[in-house]
PDB file of C-alpha atoms in Angstrom:
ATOM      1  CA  UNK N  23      -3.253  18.039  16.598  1.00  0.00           C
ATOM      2  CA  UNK N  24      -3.107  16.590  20.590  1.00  0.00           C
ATOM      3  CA  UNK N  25      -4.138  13.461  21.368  1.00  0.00           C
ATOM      4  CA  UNK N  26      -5.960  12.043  23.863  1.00  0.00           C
ATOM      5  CA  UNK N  27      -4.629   8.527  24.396  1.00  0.00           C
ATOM      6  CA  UNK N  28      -6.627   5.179  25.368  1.00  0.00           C
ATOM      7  CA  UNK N  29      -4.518   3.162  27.891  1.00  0.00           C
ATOM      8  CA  UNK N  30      -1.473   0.944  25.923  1.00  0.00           C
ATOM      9  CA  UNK N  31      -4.180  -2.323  26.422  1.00  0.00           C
ATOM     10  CA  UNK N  32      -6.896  -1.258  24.632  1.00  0.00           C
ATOM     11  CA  UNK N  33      -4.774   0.920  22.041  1.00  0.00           C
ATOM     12  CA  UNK N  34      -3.374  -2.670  21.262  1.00  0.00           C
ATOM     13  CA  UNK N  35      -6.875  -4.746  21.037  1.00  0.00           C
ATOM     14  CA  UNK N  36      -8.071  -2.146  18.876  1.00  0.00           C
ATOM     15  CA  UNK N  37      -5.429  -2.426  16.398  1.00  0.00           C
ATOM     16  CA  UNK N  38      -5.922  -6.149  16.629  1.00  0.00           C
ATOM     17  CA  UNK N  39      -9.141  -5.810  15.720  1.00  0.00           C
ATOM     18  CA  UNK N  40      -8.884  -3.052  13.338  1.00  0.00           C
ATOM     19  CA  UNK N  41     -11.421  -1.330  14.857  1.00  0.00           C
ATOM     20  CA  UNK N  42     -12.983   1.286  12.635  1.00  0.00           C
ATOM     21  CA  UNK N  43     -12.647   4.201  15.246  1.00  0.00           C
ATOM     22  CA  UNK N  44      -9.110   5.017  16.935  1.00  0.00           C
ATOM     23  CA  UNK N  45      -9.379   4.447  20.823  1.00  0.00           C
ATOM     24  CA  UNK N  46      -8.522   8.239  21.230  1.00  0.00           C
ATOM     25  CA  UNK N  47      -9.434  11.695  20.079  1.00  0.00           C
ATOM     26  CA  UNK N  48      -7.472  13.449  17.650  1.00  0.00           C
ATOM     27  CA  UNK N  49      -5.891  10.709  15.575  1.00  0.00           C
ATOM     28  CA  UNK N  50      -6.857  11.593  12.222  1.00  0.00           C
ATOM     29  CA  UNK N  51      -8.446   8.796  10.078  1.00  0.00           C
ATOM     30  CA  UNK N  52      -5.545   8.322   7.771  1.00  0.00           C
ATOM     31  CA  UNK N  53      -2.921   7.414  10.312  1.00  0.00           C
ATOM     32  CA  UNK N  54      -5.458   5.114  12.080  1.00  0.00           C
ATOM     33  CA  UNK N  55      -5.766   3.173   8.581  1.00  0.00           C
ATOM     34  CA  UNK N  56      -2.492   3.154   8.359  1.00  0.00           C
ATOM     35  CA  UNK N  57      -1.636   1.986  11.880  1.00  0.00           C
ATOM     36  CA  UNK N  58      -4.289  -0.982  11.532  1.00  0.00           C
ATOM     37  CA  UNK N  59      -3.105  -2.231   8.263  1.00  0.00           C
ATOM     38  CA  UNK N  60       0.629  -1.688   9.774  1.00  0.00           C
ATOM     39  CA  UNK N  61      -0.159  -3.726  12.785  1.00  0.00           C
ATOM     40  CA  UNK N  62      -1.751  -6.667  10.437  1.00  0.00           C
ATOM     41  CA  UNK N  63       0.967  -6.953   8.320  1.00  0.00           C
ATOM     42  CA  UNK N  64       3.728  -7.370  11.346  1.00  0.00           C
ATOM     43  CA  UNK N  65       3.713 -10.819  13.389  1.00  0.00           C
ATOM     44  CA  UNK N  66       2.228 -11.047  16.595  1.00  0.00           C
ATOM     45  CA  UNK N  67       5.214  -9.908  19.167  1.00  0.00           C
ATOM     46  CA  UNK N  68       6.571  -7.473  16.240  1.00  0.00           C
ATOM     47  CA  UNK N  69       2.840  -6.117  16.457  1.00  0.00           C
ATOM     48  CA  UNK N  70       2.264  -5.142  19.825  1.00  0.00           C
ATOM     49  CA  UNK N  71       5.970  -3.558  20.402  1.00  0.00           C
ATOM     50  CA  UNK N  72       5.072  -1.535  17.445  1.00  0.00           C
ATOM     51  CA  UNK N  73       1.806  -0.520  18.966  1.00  0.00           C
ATOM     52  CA  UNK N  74       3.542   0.794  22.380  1.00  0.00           C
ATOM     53  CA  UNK N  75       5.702   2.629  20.172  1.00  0.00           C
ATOM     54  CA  UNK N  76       3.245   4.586  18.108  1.00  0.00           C
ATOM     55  CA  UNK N  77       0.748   5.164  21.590  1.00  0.00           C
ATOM     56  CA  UNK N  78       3.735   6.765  23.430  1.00  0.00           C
ATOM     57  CA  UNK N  79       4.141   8.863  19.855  1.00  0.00           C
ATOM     58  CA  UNK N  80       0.863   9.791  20.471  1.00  0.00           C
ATOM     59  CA  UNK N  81       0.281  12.563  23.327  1.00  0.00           C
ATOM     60  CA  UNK N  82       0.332  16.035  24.229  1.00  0.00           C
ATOM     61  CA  UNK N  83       2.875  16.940  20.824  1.00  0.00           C
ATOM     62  CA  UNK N  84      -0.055  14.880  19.209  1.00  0.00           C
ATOM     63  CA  UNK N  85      -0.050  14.330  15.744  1.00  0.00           C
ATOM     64  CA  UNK N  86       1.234  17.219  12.915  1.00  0.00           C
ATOM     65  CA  UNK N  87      -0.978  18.571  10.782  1.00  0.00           C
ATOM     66  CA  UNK N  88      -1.325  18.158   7.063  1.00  0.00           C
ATOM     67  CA  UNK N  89       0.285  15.477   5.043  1.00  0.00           C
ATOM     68  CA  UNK N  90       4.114  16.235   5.636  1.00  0.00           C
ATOM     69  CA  UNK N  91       4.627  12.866   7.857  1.00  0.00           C
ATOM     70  CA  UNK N  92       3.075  11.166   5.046  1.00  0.00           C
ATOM     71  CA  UNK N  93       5.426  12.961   2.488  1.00  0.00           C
ATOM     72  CA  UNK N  94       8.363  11.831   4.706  1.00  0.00           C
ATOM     73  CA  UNK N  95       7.314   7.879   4.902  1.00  0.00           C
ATOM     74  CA  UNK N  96       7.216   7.831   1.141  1.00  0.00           C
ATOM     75  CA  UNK N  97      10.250   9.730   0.294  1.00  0.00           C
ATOM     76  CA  UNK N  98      12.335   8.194   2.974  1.00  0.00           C
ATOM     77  CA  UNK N  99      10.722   4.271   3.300  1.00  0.00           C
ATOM     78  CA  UNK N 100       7.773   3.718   0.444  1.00  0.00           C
ATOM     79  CA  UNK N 101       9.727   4.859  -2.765  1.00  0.00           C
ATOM     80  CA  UNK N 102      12.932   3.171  -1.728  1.00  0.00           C
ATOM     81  CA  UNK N 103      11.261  -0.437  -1.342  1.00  0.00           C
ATOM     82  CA  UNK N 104      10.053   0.495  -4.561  1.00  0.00           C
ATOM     83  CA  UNK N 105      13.089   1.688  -6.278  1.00  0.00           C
ATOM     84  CA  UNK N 106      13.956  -2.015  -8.246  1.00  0.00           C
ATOM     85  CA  UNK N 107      10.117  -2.260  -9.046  1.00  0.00           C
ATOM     86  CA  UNK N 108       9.579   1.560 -10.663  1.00  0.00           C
ATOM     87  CA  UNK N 109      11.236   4.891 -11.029  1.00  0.00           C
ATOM     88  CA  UNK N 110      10.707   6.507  -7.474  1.00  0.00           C
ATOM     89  CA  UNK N 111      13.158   9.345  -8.201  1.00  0.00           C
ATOM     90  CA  UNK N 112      11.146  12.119  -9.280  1.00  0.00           C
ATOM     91  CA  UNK N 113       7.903  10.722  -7.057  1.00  0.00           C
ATOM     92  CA  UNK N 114      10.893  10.959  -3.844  1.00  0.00           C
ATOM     93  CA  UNK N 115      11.672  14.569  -5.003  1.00  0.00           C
ATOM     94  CA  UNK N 116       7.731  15.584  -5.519  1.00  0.00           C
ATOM     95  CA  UNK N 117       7.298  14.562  -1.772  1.00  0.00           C
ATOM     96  CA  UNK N 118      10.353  15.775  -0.165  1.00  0.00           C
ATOM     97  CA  UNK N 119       9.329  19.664  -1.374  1.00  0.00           C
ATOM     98  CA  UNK N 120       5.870  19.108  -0.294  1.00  0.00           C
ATOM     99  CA  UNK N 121       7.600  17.967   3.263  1.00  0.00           C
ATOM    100  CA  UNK N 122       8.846  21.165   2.632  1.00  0.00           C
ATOM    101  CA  UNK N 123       5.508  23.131   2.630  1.00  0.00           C
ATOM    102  CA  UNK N 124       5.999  23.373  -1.195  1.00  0.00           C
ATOM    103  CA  UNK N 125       3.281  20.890  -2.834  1.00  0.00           C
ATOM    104  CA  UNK N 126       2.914  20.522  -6.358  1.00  0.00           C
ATOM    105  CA  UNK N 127       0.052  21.039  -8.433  1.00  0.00           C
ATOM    106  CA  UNK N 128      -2.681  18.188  -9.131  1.00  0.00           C
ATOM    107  CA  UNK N 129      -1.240  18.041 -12.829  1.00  0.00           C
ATOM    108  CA  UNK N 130       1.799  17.545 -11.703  1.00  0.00           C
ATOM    109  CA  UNK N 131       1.108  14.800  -9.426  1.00  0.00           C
ATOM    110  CA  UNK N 132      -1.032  13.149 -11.368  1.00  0.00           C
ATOM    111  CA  UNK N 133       1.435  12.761 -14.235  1.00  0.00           C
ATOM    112  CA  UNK N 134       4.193  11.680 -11.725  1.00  0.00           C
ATOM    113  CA  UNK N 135       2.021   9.197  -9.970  1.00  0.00           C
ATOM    114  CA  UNK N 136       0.205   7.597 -12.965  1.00  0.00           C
ATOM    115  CA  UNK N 137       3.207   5.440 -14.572  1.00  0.00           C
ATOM    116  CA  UNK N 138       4.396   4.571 -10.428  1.00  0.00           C
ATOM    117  CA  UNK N 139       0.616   3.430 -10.096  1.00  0.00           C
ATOM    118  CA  UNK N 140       0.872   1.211 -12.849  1.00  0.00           C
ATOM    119  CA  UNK N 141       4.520  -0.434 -11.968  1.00  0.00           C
ATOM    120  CA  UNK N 142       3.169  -1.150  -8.199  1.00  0.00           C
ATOM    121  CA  UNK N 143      -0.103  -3.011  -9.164  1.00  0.00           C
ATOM    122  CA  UNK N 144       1.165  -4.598 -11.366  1.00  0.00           C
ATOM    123  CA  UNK N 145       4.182  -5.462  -9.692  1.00  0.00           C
ATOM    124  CA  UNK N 146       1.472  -6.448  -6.638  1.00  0.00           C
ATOM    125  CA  UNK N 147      -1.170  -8.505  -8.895  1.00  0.00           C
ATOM    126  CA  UNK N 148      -1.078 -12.098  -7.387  1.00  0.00           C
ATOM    127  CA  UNK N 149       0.065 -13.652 -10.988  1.00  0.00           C
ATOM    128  CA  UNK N 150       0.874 -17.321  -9.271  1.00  0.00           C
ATOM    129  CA  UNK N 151      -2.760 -17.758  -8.296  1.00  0.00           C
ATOM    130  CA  UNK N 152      -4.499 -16.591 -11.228  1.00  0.00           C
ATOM    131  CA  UNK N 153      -2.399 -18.644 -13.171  1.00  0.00           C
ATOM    132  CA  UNK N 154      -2.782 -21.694 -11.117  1.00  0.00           C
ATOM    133  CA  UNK N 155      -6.611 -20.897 -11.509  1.00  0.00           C
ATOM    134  CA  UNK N 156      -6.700 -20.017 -15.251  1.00  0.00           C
ATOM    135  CA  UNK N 157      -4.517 -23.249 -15.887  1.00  0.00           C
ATOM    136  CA  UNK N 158      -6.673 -25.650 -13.897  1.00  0.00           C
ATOM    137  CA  UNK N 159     -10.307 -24.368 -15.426  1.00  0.00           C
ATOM    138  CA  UNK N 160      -9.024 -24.044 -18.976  1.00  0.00           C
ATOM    139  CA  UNK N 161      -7.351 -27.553 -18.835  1.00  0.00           C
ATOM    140  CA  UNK N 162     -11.072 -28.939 -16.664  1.00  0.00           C
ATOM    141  CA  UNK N 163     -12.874 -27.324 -19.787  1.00  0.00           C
ATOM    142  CA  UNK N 164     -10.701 -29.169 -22.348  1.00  0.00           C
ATOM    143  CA  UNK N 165     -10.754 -32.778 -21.080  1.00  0.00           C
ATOM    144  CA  UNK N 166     -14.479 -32.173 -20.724  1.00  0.00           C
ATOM    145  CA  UNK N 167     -14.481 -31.359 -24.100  1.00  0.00           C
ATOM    146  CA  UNK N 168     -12.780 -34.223 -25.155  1.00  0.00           C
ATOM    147  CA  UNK N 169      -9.105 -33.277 -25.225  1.00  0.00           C
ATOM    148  CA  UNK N 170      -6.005 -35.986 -24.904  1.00  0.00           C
ATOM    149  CA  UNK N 171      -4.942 -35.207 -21.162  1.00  0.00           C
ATOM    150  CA  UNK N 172      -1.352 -34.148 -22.574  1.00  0.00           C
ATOM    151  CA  UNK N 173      -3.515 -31.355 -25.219  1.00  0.00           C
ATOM    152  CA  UNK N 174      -5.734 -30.361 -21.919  1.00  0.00           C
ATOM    153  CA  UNK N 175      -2.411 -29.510 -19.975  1.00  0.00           C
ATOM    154  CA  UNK N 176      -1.326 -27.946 -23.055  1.00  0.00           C
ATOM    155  CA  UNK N 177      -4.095 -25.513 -23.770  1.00  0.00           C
ATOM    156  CA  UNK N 178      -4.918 -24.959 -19.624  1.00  0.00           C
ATOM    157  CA  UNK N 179      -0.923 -23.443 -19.515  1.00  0.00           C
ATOM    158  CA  UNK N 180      -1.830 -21.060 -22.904  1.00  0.00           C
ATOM    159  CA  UNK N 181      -5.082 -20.262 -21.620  1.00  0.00           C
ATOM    160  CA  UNK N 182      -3.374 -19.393 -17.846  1.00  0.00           C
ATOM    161  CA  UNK N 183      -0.796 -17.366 -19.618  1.00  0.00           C
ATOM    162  CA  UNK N 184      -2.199 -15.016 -22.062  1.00  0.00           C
ATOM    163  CA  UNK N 185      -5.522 -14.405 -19.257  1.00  0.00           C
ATOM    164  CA  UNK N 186      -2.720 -13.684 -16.582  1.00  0.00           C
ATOM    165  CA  UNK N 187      -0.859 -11.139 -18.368  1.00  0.00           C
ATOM    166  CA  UNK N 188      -4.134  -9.301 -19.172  1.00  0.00           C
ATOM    167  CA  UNK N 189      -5.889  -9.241 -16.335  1.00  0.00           C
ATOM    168  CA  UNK N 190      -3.061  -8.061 -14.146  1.00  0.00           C
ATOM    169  CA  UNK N 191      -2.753  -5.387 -16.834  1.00  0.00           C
ATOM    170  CA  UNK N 192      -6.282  -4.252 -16.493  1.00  0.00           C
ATOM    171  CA  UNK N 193      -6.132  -4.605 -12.575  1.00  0.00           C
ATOM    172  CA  UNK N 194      -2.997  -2.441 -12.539  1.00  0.00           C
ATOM    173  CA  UNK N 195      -4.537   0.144 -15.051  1.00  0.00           C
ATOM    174  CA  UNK N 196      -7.785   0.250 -12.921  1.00  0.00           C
ATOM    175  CA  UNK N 197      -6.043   0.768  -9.941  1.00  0.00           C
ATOM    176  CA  UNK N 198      -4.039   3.734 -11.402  1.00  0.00           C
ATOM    177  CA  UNK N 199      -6.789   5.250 -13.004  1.00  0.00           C
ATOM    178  CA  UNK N 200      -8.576   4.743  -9.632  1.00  0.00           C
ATOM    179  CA  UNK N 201      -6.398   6.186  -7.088  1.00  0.00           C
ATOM    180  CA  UNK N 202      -3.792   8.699  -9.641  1.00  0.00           C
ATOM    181  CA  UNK N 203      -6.361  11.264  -9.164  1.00  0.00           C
ATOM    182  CA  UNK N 204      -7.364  11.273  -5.980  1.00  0.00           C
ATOM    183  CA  UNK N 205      -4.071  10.954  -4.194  1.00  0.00           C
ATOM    184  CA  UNK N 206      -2.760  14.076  -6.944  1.00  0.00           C
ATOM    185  CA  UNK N 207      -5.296  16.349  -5.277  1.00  0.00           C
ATOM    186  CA  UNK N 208      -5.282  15.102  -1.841  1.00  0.00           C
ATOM    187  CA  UNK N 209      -1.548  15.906  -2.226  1.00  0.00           C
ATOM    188  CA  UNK N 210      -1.735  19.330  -3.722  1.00  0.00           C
ATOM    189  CA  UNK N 211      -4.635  20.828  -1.429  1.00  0.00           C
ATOM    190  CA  UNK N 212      -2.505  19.122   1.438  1.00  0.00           C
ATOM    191  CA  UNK N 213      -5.963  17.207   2.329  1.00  0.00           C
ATOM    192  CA  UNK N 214      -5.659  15.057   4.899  1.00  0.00           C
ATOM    193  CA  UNK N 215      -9.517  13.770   5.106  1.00  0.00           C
ATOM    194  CA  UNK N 216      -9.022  13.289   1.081  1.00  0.00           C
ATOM    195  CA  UNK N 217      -5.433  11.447   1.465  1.00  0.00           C
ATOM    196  CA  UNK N 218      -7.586   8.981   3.816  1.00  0.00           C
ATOM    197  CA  UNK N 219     -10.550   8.433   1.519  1.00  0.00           C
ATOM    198  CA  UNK N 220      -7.790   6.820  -0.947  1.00  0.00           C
ATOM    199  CA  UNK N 221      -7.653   4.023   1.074  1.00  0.00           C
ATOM    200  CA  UNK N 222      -4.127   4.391   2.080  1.00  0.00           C
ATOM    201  CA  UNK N 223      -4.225   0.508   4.042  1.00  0.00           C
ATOM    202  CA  UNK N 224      -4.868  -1.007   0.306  1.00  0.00           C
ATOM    203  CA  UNK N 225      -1.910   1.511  -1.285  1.00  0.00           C
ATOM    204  CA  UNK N 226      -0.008   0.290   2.106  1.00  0.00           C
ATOM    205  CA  UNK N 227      -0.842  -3.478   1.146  1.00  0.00           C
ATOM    206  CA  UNK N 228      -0.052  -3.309  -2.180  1.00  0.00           C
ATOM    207  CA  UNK N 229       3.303  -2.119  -1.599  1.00  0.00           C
ATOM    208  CA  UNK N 230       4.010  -5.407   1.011  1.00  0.00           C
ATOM    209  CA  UNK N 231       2.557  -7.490  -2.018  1.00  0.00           C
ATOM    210  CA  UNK N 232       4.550  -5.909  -4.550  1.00  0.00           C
ATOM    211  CA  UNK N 233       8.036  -6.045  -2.769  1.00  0.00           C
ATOM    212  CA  UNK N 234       7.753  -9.802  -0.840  1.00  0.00           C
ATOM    213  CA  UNK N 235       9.659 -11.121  -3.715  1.00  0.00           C
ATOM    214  CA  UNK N 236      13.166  -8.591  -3.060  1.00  0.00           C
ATOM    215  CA  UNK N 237      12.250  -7.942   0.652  1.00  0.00           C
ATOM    216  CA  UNK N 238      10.402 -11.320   1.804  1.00  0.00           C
ATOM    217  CA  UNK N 239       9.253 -10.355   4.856  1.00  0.00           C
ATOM    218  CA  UNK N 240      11.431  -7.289   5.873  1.00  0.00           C
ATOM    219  CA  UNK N 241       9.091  -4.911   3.992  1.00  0.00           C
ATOM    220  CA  UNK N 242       6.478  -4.783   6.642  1.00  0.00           C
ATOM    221  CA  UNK N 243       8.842  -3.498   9.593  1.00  0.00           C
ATOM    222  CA  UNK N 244      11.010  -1.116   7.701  1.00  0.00           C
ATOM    223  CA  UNK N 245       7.356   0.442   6.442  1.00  0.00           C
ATOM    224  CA  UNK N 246       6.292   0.121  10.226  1.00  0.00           C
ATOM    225  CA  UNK N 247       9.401   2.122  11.933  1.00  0.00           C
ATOM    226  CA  UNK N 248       9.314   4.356   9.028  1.00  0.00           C
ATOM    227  CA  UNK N 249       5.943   5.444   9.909  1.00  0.00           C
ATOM    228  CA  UNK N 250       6.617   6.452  12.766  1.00  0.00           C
ATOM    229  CA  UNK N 251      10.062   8.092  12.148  1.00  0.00           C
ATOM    230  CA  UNK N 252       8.197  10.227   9.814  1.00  0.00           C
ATOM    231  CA  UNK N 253       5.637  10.969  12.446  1.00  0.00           C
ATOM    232  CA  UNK N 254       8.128  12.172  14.648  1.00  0.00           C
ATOM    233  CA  UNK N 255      10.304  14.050  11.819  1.00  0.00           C
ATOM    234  CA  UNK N 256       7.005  15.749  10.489  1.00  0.00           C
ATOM    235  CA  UNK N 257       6.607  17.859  14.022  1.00  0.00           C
ATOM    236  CA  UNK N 258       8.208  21.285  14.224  1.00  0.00           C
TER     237      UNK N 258
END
């Protein structure tokens, strides 16, 4: 698909801004989700360099068709950050043959992605502040209920732990439940306008979320220059 490319300037401020509508014609609306959420998660300098890089990607080659640079950034940058929070092998080989030009079939995917799902959001689920929330509201209801400051604390840290645990469980299972079947058949009709109604900058945040702890802040650039690797490697 050519692209018609806005000047570097503008390409920037409209990633800054994360402008709804790419500053150029023929970007398709899942790698402008991407690129915005990408250029959010860098800092500033990292940002714009990135930015210059993926607007001189952009051009006459212009962007391939179908899915099979978004195939290549998850079997070659996604699944690997993921590797110590889930099992990414099978997922990795799922994407490399549909690289390939040799998707699987929704029922495939779907069982493949369902239990990866489930390890990310939960792995992403910000447990620190819902526990720090939990704790402090179940230990404000307890003194105001007349409980021994020492008992408040007490029942505040039970309270905090048991609602923690369950509620990322039900956000992760949601989230699965959620997106498992629409990325499986975005992936097996090799639907580009379907891969970007998933939402691919919350899948994209998720995975910075659910890695900080192994990568800190590494994560974001190695998914950034994989992006565009893939971009490039997708082209024939």
């Amino acid at each position: 698909m050519a692209t018609t490319t806005a000047a570097p300037a503008a390409f920037r401020a409209a990633l800054r801004t994360g402008s709804a509508e790419p500053p150029a014609a023929g970007v398709p609306d899942w790698l402008w989700r991407l690129a915005t959420a990408v250029h959010g998660e860098l800092p500033p300098p990292a940002a714009d360099t990135w930015a210059d890089r993926l607007h001189g990607l952009l051009g006459p080659a212009g962007v391939p068709a179908g899915l099979a640079a978004v195939h290549l950034w998850q079997a070659d940058t996604v699944l690997p950050l993921l590797a110590g929070t889930a099992d990414t092998a099978v997922p990795a080989d799922l994407h490399r043959a549909a690289a390939r030009g040799a998707a699987a079939d929704r029922d495939t995917w779907r069982s493949v992605l369902g239990p990866l799902l489930l390890r990310l959001y939960d792995a992403a689920y910000d447990r620190a502040s819902a526990y720090a929330e939990g704790h402090a509201g179940a230990r404000d209801y307890a003194l105001a209920n007349g409980y021994a400051a020492a008992e408040a604390d007490a029942y505040g840290h039970e309270y905090a732990r048991l609602s923690t645990e369950a509620n990322a469980r039900a956000f992760a299972e949601a989230h699965a439940e959620a997106l498992g079947p629409a990325l499986a058949a975005a992936y097996a009709a090799d639907d580009a306008q379907a891969y970007a109604a998933t939402f691919p900058e919350a899948h994209l945040k998720a995975v910075v979320r659910a890695t900080a702890a192994v990568h800190e802040t590494l994560q974001a650039q190695l998914l950034a220059d994989g992006l565009l690797t893939a971009l490039g490697a997708a082209r024939p």
